Amino acid sequence: PLVYMAIAGTEEIRQEGSVVEPIAPLKAAGVLSGLSTFMFGMISQVVLVEIIDEMEDPSQMPKAYATMSAPLQWIAFMVAGIGGYYFIGSKAAGMIDQNIPFGIAFRVAAMCLAAHMLVSYFIKSVVFCRAVQAYIDPKSAKDTTGRRAWASWSGITFAVVVVAYIVANVVPFFNDAVDLIGASLAPLICCILPIAFFVRMRVDAPEKIHIAFHERAVLFVEIAMACVLMVFGTISTLMHIIEQWDTFGYPFECHCEGVWSTCACSADHIGMADECGALPLPLA
C-alpha cells in the first residue's frame, strides 16, 4: 500500500477535508485504541518459549529479541503508521490496505495480508495444538510416529480450524476485535504473566537472580501500564462496539464492504466517489 500511495501521490489518496497534523489532539479513546492495536501486533510471548526450546544457545534469546526482532517490528509499525498517516491524513480508518482504490495494488496487498495471516496462524496454531494434544493424549504427543499420534493430531488441528472459522464468521467486526483482544488479553500475556513468572523465579532462587533498582522501576511501570490498558482499554473498546453494534450486521452475513467494488457494498471506499456519488448507498 505505501508503494502505491507514494506513486499515486497525496492528490489521489488523501480525501477532501483530510489534514496532516504533526501533533494531533489526543483523546483517551484514541490512545487506548492505538495502544491496544500495538499490543496485539507485538504479542509474541505465546511462541517465544517454543522458539527458545529450539535454539542451540537459548542464552542468546534476549540479544536476538531485543536487538533484532523487536526493533524490526517497531520500525515496520512506525513506517506503516507514519507513512500511511502522511498520505491518508486525519481521515485514515481501518487497515492501511483498505485506504487504496480497488485494482491490482489492492489485490496484491490483500494477498500479502492473507499470506501473513496464514503464516502467523500456522506458527501459533502448531504451538497451541501441541499443547492440546499433550493434555488430551500425552502418549501420542511423545511418540509422534504412530498412527494414533497422527490421528489425534489430525483431529485436533481440524477441530481448531473449524472453531477458528466459526469464530471468524460469528464476530462481524475485525478492527474492534483486534482492539478488544489487544486490550483484554495481550497485556496479561505480554506483560503481567511474564513478570509474575520472573518474580516467582526470583523468590524461589534469590541467590541466582538480582534485580537492580532501575529494573524494578521498569517492571513496576510496565505492570501499571498493562493494568490500565487491560481495564480502561477493554471498557473503551466494548463501549465502541456497543455504539456501533447496529452497523455490524449479523453473524455469517455477507460483509462485502470494502471487499467488492460495487456501489451497493463500497460506495464510500476511496476511488468510488466518481462512480457512486459522494454519499454511500445502502446495501441491496
PDB file of C-alpha atoms in Angstrom:
ATOM      1  CA  PRO A   1       0.000   0.000   0.000  1.00  0.00           C
ATOM      2  CA  LEU A   2       2.742   2.526   0.842  1.00  0.00           C
ATOM      3  CA  VAL A   3       4.452   1.954  -2.505  1.00  0.00           C
ATOM      4  CA  TYR A   4       1.168   2.564  -4.333  1.00  0.00           C
ATOM      5  CA  MET A   5       0.486   5.665  -2.243  1.00  0.00           C
ATOM      6  CA  ALA A   6       3.954   7.037  -2.972  1.00  0.00           C
ATOM      7  CA  ILE A   7       3.435   6.521  -6.722  1.00  0.00           C
ATOM      8  CA  ALA A   8      -0.133   7.862  -6.773  1.00  0.00           C
ATOM      9  CA  GLY A   9       0.616  10.829  -4.518  1.00  0.00           C
ATOM     10  CA  THR A  10      -1.460  12.548  -1.880  1.00  0.00           C
ATOM     11  CA  GLU A  11      -3.709  14.170  -4.507  1.00  0.00           C
ATOM     12  CA  GLU A  12      -5.299  10.804  -5.290  1.00  0.00           C
ATOM     13  CA  ILE A  13      -5.078   9.143  -1.886  1.00  0.00           C
ATOM     14  CA  ARG A  14      -5.909  11.895   0.581  1.00  0.00           C
ATOM     15  CA  GLN A  15      -9.636  12.561   0.824  1.00  0.00           C
ATOM     16  CA  GLU A  16     -11.138  16.020   0.820  1.00  0.00           C
ATOM     17  CA  GLY A  17     -11.016  17.587   4.253  1.00  0.00           C
ATOM     18  CA  SER A  18      -8.317  15.220   5.479  1.00  0.00           C
ATOM     19  CA  VAL A  19      -5.366  17.015   7.048  1.00  0.00           C
ATOM     20  CA  VAL A  20      -1.949  16.061   8.416  1.00  0.00           C
ATOM     21  CA  GLU A  21      -1.057  17.446  11.819  1.00  0.00           C
ATOM     22  CA  PRO A  22       2.403  16.898  13.352  1.00  0.00           C
ATOM     23  CA  ILE A  23       0.813  16.650  16.791  1.00  0.00           C
ATOM     24  CA  ALA A  24      -2.886  15.843  16.704  1.00  0.00           C
ATOM     25  CA  PRO A  25      -5.173  16.374  19.709  1.00  0.00           C
ATOM     26  CA  LEU A  26      -5.053  13.294  21.918  1.00  0.00           C
ATOM     27  CA  LYS A  27      -8.226  11.616  23.107  1.00  0.00           C
ATOM     28  CA  ALA A  28      -8.362   8.869  25.701  1.00  0.00           C
ATOM     29  CA  ALA A  29     -10.329   6.536  23.426  1.00  0.00           C
ATOM     30  CA  GLY A  30      -7.901   7.057  20.533  1.00  0.00           C
ATOM     31  CA  VAL A  31      -4.841   6.495  22.719  1.00  0.00           C
ATOM     32  CA  LEU A  32      -6.286   3.320  24.227  1.00  0.00           C
ATOM     33  CA  SER A  33      -7.315   2.041  20.792  1.00  0.00           C
ATOM     34  CA  GLY A  34      -3.851   2.689  19.373  1.00  0.00           C
ATOM     35  CA  LEU A  35      -2.127   1.023  22.322  1.00  0.00           C
ATOM     36  CA  SER A  36      -4.463  -1.973  22.034  1.00  0.00           C
ATOM     37  CA  THR A  37      -3.678  -2.402  18.339  1.00  0.00           C
ATOM     38  CA  PHE A  38       0.042  -2.022  19.011  1.00  0.00           C
ATOM     39  CA  MET A  39      -0.104  -4.538  21.837  1.00  0.00           C
ATOM     40  CA  PHE A  40      -1.944  -7.013  19.612  1.00  0.00           C
ATOM     41  CA  GLY A  41       0.700  -6.642  16.922  1.00  0.00           C
ATOM     42  CA  MET A  42       3.606  -7.077  19.344  1.00  0.00           C
ATOM     43  CA  ILE A  43       2.235 -10.130  21.138  1.00  0.00           C
ATOM     44  CA  SER A  44       4.827 -12.872  20.715  1.00  0.00           C
ATOM     45  CA  GLN A  45       5.201 -14.410  24.166  1.00  0.00           C
ATOM     46  CA  VAL A  46       2.859 -17.230  23.184  1.00  0.00           C
ATOM     47  CA  VAL A  47       5.554 -18.679  20.913  1.00  0.00           C
ATOM     48  CA  LEU A  48       8.787 -17.389  22.487  1.00  0.00           C
ATOM     49  CA  VAL A  49       9.085 -20.380  24.813  1.00  0.00           C
ATOM     50  CA  GLU A  50       8.873 -22.739  21.832  1.00  0.00           C
ATOM     51  CA  ILE A  51      11.459 -20.687  19.949  1.00  0.00           C
ATOM     52  CA  ILE A  52      13.824 -20.747  22.940  1.00  0.00           C
ATOM     53  CA  ASP A  53      13.403 -24.526  23.161  1.00  0.00           C
ATOM     54  CA  GLU A  54      14.521 -24.917  19.540  1.00  0.00           C
ATOM     55  CA  MET A  55      17.574 -22.621  19.836  1.00  0.00           C
ATOM     56  CA  GLU A  56      21.048 -24.113  20.034  1.00  0.00           C
ATOM     57  CA  ASP A  57      22.028 -21.450  22.578  1.00  0.00           C
ATOM     58  CA  PRO A  58      18.930 -20.260  24.481  1.00  0.00           C
ATOM     59  CA  SER A  59      21.015 -17.633  26.298  1.00  0.00           C
ATOM     60  CA  GLN A  60      21.129 -15.658  23.025  1.00  0.00           C
ATOM     61  CA  MET A  61      17.360 -15.124  23.055  1.00  0.00           C
ATOM     62  CA  PRO A  62      17.422 -11.731  24.859  1.00  0.00           C
ATOM     63  CA  LYS A  63      20.012 -10.445  22.394  1.00  0.00           C
ATOM     64  CA  ALA A  64      18.125 -11.790  19.365  1.00  0.00           C
ATOM     65  CA  TYR A  65      14.793 -10.389  20.510  1.00  0.00           C
ATOM     66  CA  ALA A  66      15.894  -7.057  21.972  1.00  0.00           C
ATOM     67  CA  THR A  67      18.411  -6.095  19.282  1.00  0.00           C
ATOM     68  CA  MET A  68      16.945  -7.727  16.167  1.00  0.00           C
ATOM     69  CA  SER A  69      13.319  -8.864  16.288  1.00  0.00           C
ATOM     70  CA  ALA A  70      11.685  -6.142  18.402  1.00  0.00           C
ATOM     71  CA  PRO A  71      13.439  -3.191  16.669  1.00  0.00           C
ATOM     72  CA  LEU A  72      12.467  -4.607  13.271  1.00  0.00           C
ATOM     73  CA  GLN A  73       8.833  -4.859  14.371  1.00  0.00           C
ATOM     74  CA  TRP A  74       8.878  -1.308  15.757  1.00  0.00           C
ATOM     75  CA  ILE A  75      10.407   0.047  12.548  1.00  0.00           C
ATOM     76  CA  ALA A  76       7.780  -1.749  10.432  1.00  0.00           C
ATOM     77  CA  PHE A  77       4.962  -0.358  12.594  1.00  0.00           C
ATOM     78  CA  MET A  78       6.388   3.154  12.551  1.00  0.00           C
ATOM     79  CA  VAL A  79       6.926   3.174   8.777  1.00  0.00           C
ATOM     80  CA  ALA A  80       3.410   1.886   8.119  1.00  0.00           C
ATOM     81  CA  GLY A  81       1.814   4.212  10.673  1.00  0.00           C
ATOM     82  CA  ILE A  82       3.675   7.427   9.853  1.00  0.00           C
ATOM     83  CA  GLY A  83       3.749   6.744   6.106  1.00  0.00           C
ATOM     84  CA  GLY A  84       0.061   5.889   5.998  1.00  0.00           C
ATOM     85  CA  TYR A  85      -0.861   8.964   8.030  1.00  0.00           C
ATOM     86  CA  TYR A  86       1.197  11.208   5.739  1.00  0.00           C
ATOM     87  CA  PHE A  87      -0.573  10.015   2.602  1.00  0.00           C
ATOM     88  CA  ILE A  88      -4.088   9.494   4.016  1.00  0.00           C
ATOM     89  CA  GLY A  89      -4.266  12.146   6.695  1.00  0.00           C
ATOM     90  CA  SER A  90      -6.682  12.515   9.569  1.00  0.00           C
ATOM     91  CA  LYS A  91      -9.432  10.512   7.828  1.00  0.00           C
ATOM     92  CA  ALA A  92      -7.396   7.308   7.936  1.00  0.00           C
ATOM     93  CA  ALA A  93      -9.522   4.437   9.189  1.00  0.00           C
ATOM     94  CA  GLY A  94      -9.222   0.676   9.367  1.00  0.00           C
ATOM     95  CA  MET A  95      -6.241  -1.174   7.963  1.00  0.00           C
ATOM     96  CA  ILE A  96      -3.861   0.540   5.580  1.00  0.00           C
ATOM     97  CA  ASP A  97      -4.789  -1.716   2.655  1.00  0.00           C
ATOM     98  CA  GLN A  98      -8.404  -0.510   2.960  1.00  0.00           C
ATOM     99  CA  ASN A  99      -7.262   3.015   2.087  1.00  0.00           C
ATOM    100  CA  ILE A 100      -6.205   2.357  -1.514  1.00  0.00           C
ATOM    101  CA  PRO A 101      -8.546   2.092  -4.531  1.00  0.00           C
ATOM    102  CA  PHE A 102      -9.708  -1.215  -5.944  1.00  0.00           C
ATOM    103  CA  GLY A 103      -7.333  -2.640  -8.520  1.00  0.00           C
ATOM    104  CA  ILE A 104      -4.134  -4.658  -8.877  1.00  0.00           C
ATOM    105  CA  ALA A 105      -2.421  -2.962  -5.923  1.00  0.00           C
ATOM    106  CA  PHE A 106      -5.452  -3.653  -3.725  1.00  0.00           C
ATOM    107  CA  ARG A 107      -5.425  -7.347  -4.706  1.00  0.00           C
ATOM    108  CA  VAL A 108      -1.674  -7.688  -4.144  1.00  0.00           C
ATOM    109  CA  ALA A 109      -1.985  -6.064  -0.705  1.00  0.00           C
ATOM    110  CA  ALA A 110      -4.865  -8.423   0.149  1.00  0.00           C
ATOM    111  CA  MET A 111      -2.791 -11.436  -0.968  1.00  0.00           C
ATOM    112  CA  CYS A 112       0.143 -10.300   1.169  1.00  0.00           C
ATOM    113  CA  LEU A 113      -2.158  -9.869   4.164  1.00  0.00           C
ATOM    114  CA  ALA A 114      -3.648 -13.337   3.607  1.00  0.00           C
ATOM    115  CA  ALA A 115      -0.152 -14.878   3.357  1.00  0.00           C
ATOM    116  CA  HIS A 116       0.904 -13.087   6.547  1.00  0.00           C
ATOM    117  CA  MET A 117      -2.158 -14.305   8.441  1.00  0.00           C
ATOM    118  CA  LEU A 118      -1.693 -17.879   7.185  1.00  0.00           C
ATOM    119  CA  VAL A 119       1.943 -17.948   8.333  1.00  0.00           C
ATOM    120  CA  SER A 120       1.040 -16.426  11.710  1.00  0.00           C
ATOM    121  CA  TYR A 121      -1.870 -18.839  12.123  1.00  0.00           C
ATOM    122  CA  PHE A 122       0.341 -21.801  11.206  1.00  0.00           C
ATOM    123  CA  ILE A 123       3.083 -20.891  13.695  1.00  0.00           C
ATOM    124  CA  LYS A 124       0.771 -20.145  16.618  1.00  0.00           C
ATOM    125  CA  SER A 125      -1.670 -22.961  15.900  1.00  0.00           C
ATOM    126  CA  VAL A 126       1.106 -25.568  15.903  1.00  0.00           C
ATOM    127  CA  VAL A 127       2.123 -24.455  19.404  1.00  0.00           C
ATOM    128  CA  PHE A 128      -1.493 -24.420  20.577  1.00  0.00           C
ATOM    129  CA  CYS A 129      -2.371 -27.795  19.019  1.00  0.00           C
ATOM    130  CA  ARG A 130       0.740 -29.399  20.513  1.00  0.00           C
ATOM    131  CA  ALA A 131      -0.310 -28.187  23.947  1.00  0.00           C
ATOM    132  CA  VAL A 132      -3.843 -29.524  23.436  1.00  0.00           C
ATOM    133  CA  GLN A 133      -2.520 -32.894  22.252  1.00  0.00           C
ATOM    134  CA  ALA A 134      -0.136 -33.129  25.209  1.00  0.00           C
ATOM    135  CA  TYR A 135      -3.089 -32.541  27.554  1.00  0.00           C
ATOM    136  CA  ILE A 136      -5.633 -34.799  25.828  1.00  0.00           C
ATOM    137  CA  ASP A 137      -3.362 -37.569  24.542  1.00  0.00           C
ATOM    138  CA  PRO A 138       0.074 -37.302  26.214  1.00  0.00           C
ATOM    139  CA  LYS A 139       1.191 -40.681  24.907  1.00  0.00           C
ATOM    140  CA  SER A 140       0.708 -39.616  21.282  1.00  0.00           C
ATOM    141  CA  ALA A 141       2.341 -36.256  21.955  1.00  0.00           C
ATOM    142  CA  LYS A 142       5.557 -38.022  22.992  1.00  0.00           C
ATOM    143  CA  ASP A 143       5.519 -40.669  20.243  1.00  0.00           C
ATOM    144  CA  THR A 144       4.655 -38.783  17.046  1.00  0.00           C
ATOM    145  CA  THR A 145       5.429 -41.631  14.631  1.00  0.00           C
ATOM    146  CA  GLY A 146       2.456 -43.894  15.274  1.00  0.00           C
ATOM    147  CA  ARG A 147      -0.959 -43.913  13.626  1.00  0.00           C
ATOM    148  CA  ARG A 148      -2.644 -42.924  16.861  1.00  0.00           C
ATOM    149  CA  ALA A 149      -0.465 -39.820  17.107  1.00  0.00           C
ATOM    150  CA  TRP A 150      -1.269 -38.751  13.542  1.00  0.00           C
ATOM    151  CA  ALA A 151      -4.971 -39.478  14.058  1.00  0.00           C
ATOM    152  CA  SER A 152      -5.179 -37.398  17.242  1.00  0.00           C
ATOM    153  CA  TRP A 153      -3.108 -34.610  15.682  1.00  0.00           C
ATOM    154  CA  SER A 154      -5.334 -34.517  12.593  1.00  0.00           C
ATOM    155  CA  GLY A 155      -8.476 -34.451  14.712  1.00  0.00           C
ATOM    156  CA  ILE A 156      -7.203 -31.662  16.963  1.00  0.00           C
ATOM    157  CA  THR A 157      -5.964 -29.463  14.114  1.00  0.00           C
ATOM    158  CA  PHE A 158      -9.187 -29.964  12.144  1.00  0.00           C
ATOM    159  CA  ALA A 159     -11.250 -29.031  15.202  1.00  0.00           C
ATOM    160  CA  VAL A 160      -9.149 -25.892  15.734  1.00  0.00           C
ATOM    161  CA  VAL A 161      -9.630 -24.864  12.085  1.00  0.00           C
ATOM    162  CA  VAL A 162     -13.398 -25.358  12.352  1.00  0.00           C
ATOM    163  CA  VAL A 163     -13.608 -23.350  15.586  1.00  0.00           C
ATOM    164  CA  ALA A 164     -11.448 -20.576  14.114  1.00  0.00           C
ATOM    165  CA  TYR A 165     -13.666 -20.425  11.022  1.00  0.00           C
ATOM    166  CA  ILE A 166     -16.838 -20.239  13.115  1.00  0.00           C
ATOM    167  CA  VAL A 167     -15.451 -17.535  15.417  1.00  0.00           C
ATOM    168  CA  ALA A 168     -14.157 -15.508  12.452  1.00  0.00           C
ATOM    169  CA  ASN A 169     -17.620 -15.508  10.871  1.00  0.00           C
ATOM    170  CA  VAL A 170     -19.606 -15.054  14.081  1.00  0.00           C
ATOM    171  CA  VAL A 171     -17.652 -11.894  15.008  1.00  0.00           C
ATOM    172  CA  PRO A 172     -18.724  -9.293  12.401  1.00  0.00           C
ATOM    173  CA  PHE A 173     -16.116  -6.667  13.348  1.00  0.00           C
ATOM    174  CA  PHE A 174     -12.393  -7.142  12.716  1.00  0.00           C
ATOM    175  CA  ASN A 175     -10.736  -3.899  13.821  1.00  0.00           C
ATOM    176  CA  ASP A 176     -12.683  -3.753  17.071  1.00  0.00           C
ATOM    177  CA  ALA A 177     -11.958  -7.432  17.679  1.00  0.00           C
ATOM    178  CA  VAL A 178      -8.238  -6.691  17.322  1.00  0.00           C
ATOM    179  CA  ASP A 179      -8.569  -3.817  19.806  1.00  0.00           C
ATOM    180  CA  LEU A 180     -10.564  -5.986  22.214  1.00  0.00           C
ATOM    181  CA  ILE A 181      -8.004  -8.790  22.165  1.00  0.00           C
ATOM    182  CA  GLY A 182      -5.152  -6.298  22.363  1.00  0.00           C
ATOM    183  CA  ALA A 183      -6.687  -4.611  25.410  1.00  0.00           C
ATOM    184  CA  SER A 184      -8.062  -7.587  27.316  1.00  0.00           C
ATOM    185  CA  LEU A 185      -5.654 -10.471  26.677  1.00  0.00           C
ATOM    186  CA  ALA A 186      -2.414  -9.053  25.255  1.00  0.00           C
ATOM    187  CA  PRO A 187      -1.385  -7.066  28.390  1.00  0.00           C
ATOM    188  CA  LEU A 188      -1.966 -10.151  30.522  1.00  0.00           C
ATOM    189  CA  ILE A 189       0.032 -12.441  28.210  1.00  0.00           C
ATOM    190  CA  CYS A 190       2.731  -9.978  27.170  1.00  0.00           C
ATOM    191  CA  CYS A 191       3.401  -8.097  30.402  1.00  0.00           C
ATOM    192  CA  ILE A 192       1.721  -9.327  33.558  1.00  0.00           C
ATOM    193  CA  LEU A 193       2.266 -13.101  33.361  1.00  0.00           C
ATOM    194  CA  PRO A 194       5.944 -12.957  32.233  1.00  0.00           C
ATOM    195  CA  ILE A 195       6.761 -10.525  35.044  1.00  0.00           C
ATOM    196  CA  ALA A 196       4.834 -12.657  37.541  1.00  0.00           C
ATOM    197  CA  PHE A 197       6.786 -15.744  36.460  1.00  0.00           C
ATOM    198  CA  PHE A 198      10.057 -13.826  36.727  1.00  0.00           C
ATOM    199  CA  VAL A 199       9.221 -12.559  40.223  1.00  0.00           C
ATOM    200  CA  ARG A 200       8.264 -16.073  41.311  1.00  0.00           C
ATOM    201  CA  MET A 201      11.575 -17.391  39.979  1.00  0.00           C
ATOM    202  CA  ARG A 202      13.331 -14.605  41.875  1.00  0.00           C
ATOM    203  CA  VAL A 203      11.570 -15.696  45.077  1.00  0.00           C
ATOM    204  CA  ASP A 204      12.491 -19.355  44.509  1.00  0.00           C
ATOM    205  CA  ALA A 205      16.144 -18.651  43.703  1.00  0.00           C
ATOM    206  CA  PRO A 206      17.144 -15.244  45.115  1.00  0.00           C
ATOM    207  CA  GLU A 207      20.828 -16.151  45.102  1.00  0.00           C
ATOM    208  CA  LYS A 208      20.836 -16.620  41.316  1.00  0.00           C
ATOM    209  CA  ILE A 209      18.807 -13.591  40.227  1.00  0.00           C
ATOM    210  CA  HIS A 210      19.483  -9.975  41.140  1.00  0.00           C
ATOM    211  CA  ILE A 211      17.080  -7.169  40.201  1.00  0.00           C
ATOM    212  CA  ALA A 212      18.584  -3.686  40.177  1.00  0.00           C
ATOM    213  CA  PHE A 213      16.587  -0.671  41.314  1.00  0.00           C
ATOM    214  CA  HIS A 214      16.065   0.693  37.801  1.00  0.00           C
ATOM    215  CA  GLU A 215      14.881  -2.748  36.668  1.00  0.00           C
ATOM    216  CA  ARG A 216      12.345  -2.825  39.491  1.00  0.00           C
ATOM    217  CA  ALA A 217      11.127   0.611  38.401  1.00  0.00           C
ATOM    218  CA  VAL A 218      10.709  -0.531  34.791  1.00  0.00           C
ATOM    219  CA  LEU A 219       8.811  -3.642  35.881  1.00  0.00           C
ATOM    220  CA  PHE A 220       6.511  -1.553  38.065  1.00  0.00           C
ATOM    221  CA  VAL A 221       5.767   0.927  35.253  1.00  0.00           C
ATOM    222  CA  GLU A 222       5.124  -1.923  32.814  1.00  0.00           C
ATOM    223  CA  ILE A 223       2.715  -3.625  35.210  1.00  0.00           C
ATOM    224  CA  ALA A 224       0.895  -0.340  35.859  1.00  0.00           C
ATOM    225  CA  MET A 225       0.522   0.446  32.155  1.00  0.00           C
ATOM    226  CA  ALA A 226      -0.637  -3.097  31.412  1.00  0.00           C
ATOM    227  CA  CYS A 227      -3.314  -2.907  34.127  1.00  0.00           C
ATOM    228  CA  VAL A 228      -4.537   0.489  32.896  1.00  0.00           C
ATOM    229  CA  LEU A 229      -4.743  -0.757  29.313  1.00  0.00           C
ATOM    230  CA  MET A 230      -6.400  -4.021  30.309  1.00  0.00           C
ATOM    231  CA  VAL A 231      -9.124  -2.285  32.337  1.00  0.00           C
ATOM    232  CA  PHE A 232      -9.799   1.015  30.611  1.00  0.00           C
ATOM    233  CA  GLY A 233      -8.824  -0.186  27.114  1.00  0.00           C
ATOM    234  CA  THR A 234     -11.259  -3.083  27.351  1.00  0.00           C
ATOM    235  CA  ILE A 235     -14.032  -0.808  28.634  1.00  0.00           C
ATOM    236  CA  SER A 236     -13.393   1.750  25.876  1.00  0.00           C
ATOM    237  CA  THR A 237     -13.415  -0.919  23.151  1.00  0.00           C
ATOM    238  CA  LEU A 238     -16.585  -2.538  24.476  1.00  0.00           C
ATOM    239  CA  MET A 239     -18.309   0.852  24.579  1.00  0.00           C
ATOM    240  CA  HIS A 240     -17.298   1.493  20.957  1.00  0.00           C
ATOM    241  CA  ILE A 241     -18.586  -1.939  19.913  1.00  0.00           C
ATOM    242  CA  ILE A 242     -21.919  -1.262  21.636  1.00  0.00           C
ATOM    243  CA  GLU A 243     -22.211   2.157  19.975  1.00  0.00           C
ATOM    244  CA  GLN A 244     -21.526   0.687  16.523  1.00  0.00           C
ATOM    245  CA  TRP A 245     -23.494  -2.527  17.050  1.00  0.00           C
ATOM    246  CA  ASP A 246     -26.284  -1.626  14.616  1.00  0.00           C
ATOM    247  CA  THR A 247     -23.749  -1.142  11.802  1.00  0.00           C
ATOM    248  CA  PHE A 248     -22.025  -4.523  12.091  1.00  0.00           C
ATOM    249  CA  GLY A 249     -24.691  -6.807  10.704  1.00  0.00           C
ATOM    250  CA  TYR A 250     -25.444 -10.370  11.738  1.00  0.00           C
ATOM    251  CA  PRO A 251     -23.050 -13.307  12.147  1.00  0.00           C
ATOM    252  CA  PHE A 252     -22.337 -15.183   8.898  1.00  0.00           C
ATOM    253  CA  GLU A 253     -23.859 -12.289   6.975  1.00  0.00           C
ATOM    254  CA  CYS A 254     -22.164 -11.240   3.733  1.00  0.00           C
ATOM    255  CA  HIS A 255     -19.975  -8.321   4.773  1.00  0.00           C
ATOM    256  CA  CYS A 256     -18.939  -7.029   1.384  1.00  0.00           C
ATOM    257  CA  GLU A 257     -17.997  -3.519   2.495  1.00  0.00           C
ATOM    258  CA  GLY A 258     -14.518  -2.664   1.281  1.00  0.00           C
ATOM    259  CA  VAL A 259     -14.236  -6.035  -0.472  1.00  0.00           C
ATOM    260  CA  TRP A 260     -16.422  -5.829  -3.590  1.00  0.00           C
ATOM    261  CA  SER A 261     -16.007  -2.906  -5.969  1.00  0.00           C
ATOM    262  CA  THR A 262     -19.734  -2.200  -6.252  1.00  0.00           C
ATOM    263  CA  CYS A 263     -21.703   0.852  -5.203  1.00  0.00           C
ATOM    264  CA  ALA A 264     -24.012  -1.277  -3.086  1.00  0.00           C
ATOM    265  CA  CYS A 265     -21.088  -2.535  -0.987  1.00  0.00           C
ATOM    266  CA  SER A 266     -18.307   0.031  -1.172  1.00  0.00           C
ATOM    267  CA  ALA A 267     -19.719   3.386  -2.225  1.00  0.00           C
ATOM    268  CA  ASP A 268     -17.619   5.181   0.403  1.00  0.00           C
ATOM    269  CA  HIS A 269     -14.398   3.342  -0.485  1.00  0.00           C
ATOM    270  CA  ILE A 270     -11.585   5.515  -1.811  1.00  0.00           C
ATOM    271  CA  GLY A 271     -11.767   5.862  -5.592  1.00  0.00           C
ATOM    272  CA  MET A 272     -15.501   5.044  -5.777  1.00  0.00           C
ATOM    273  CA  ALA A 273     -16.877   8.565  -5.349  1.00  0.00           C
ATOM    274  CA  ASP A 274     -16.956   9.360  -9.078  1.00  0.00           C
ATOM    275  CA  GLU A 275     -18.782   6.131  -9.876  1.00  0.00           C
ATOM    276  CA  CYS A 276     -21.194   6.065  -6.964  1.00  0.00           C
ATOM    277  CA  GLY A 277     -21.517   9.681  -5.880  1.00  0.00           C
ATOM    278  CA  ALA A 278     -20.406  11.327  -2.694  1.00  0.00           C
ATOM    279  CA  LEU A 279     -22.774   9.522  -0.340  1.00  0.00           C
ATOM    280  CA  PRO A 280     -22.638   5.751   0.357  1.00  0.00           C
ATOM    281  CA  LEU A 281     -25.586   3.733  -0.891  1.00  0.00           C
ATOM    282  CA  PRO A 282     -27.466   1.278   1.328  1.00  0.00           C
ATOM    283  CA  LEU A 283     -26.773  -2.401   0.851  1.00  0.00           C
ATOM    284  CA  ALA A 284     -29.168  -4.154  -1.503  1.00  0.00           C
TER     285      ALA A 284
END
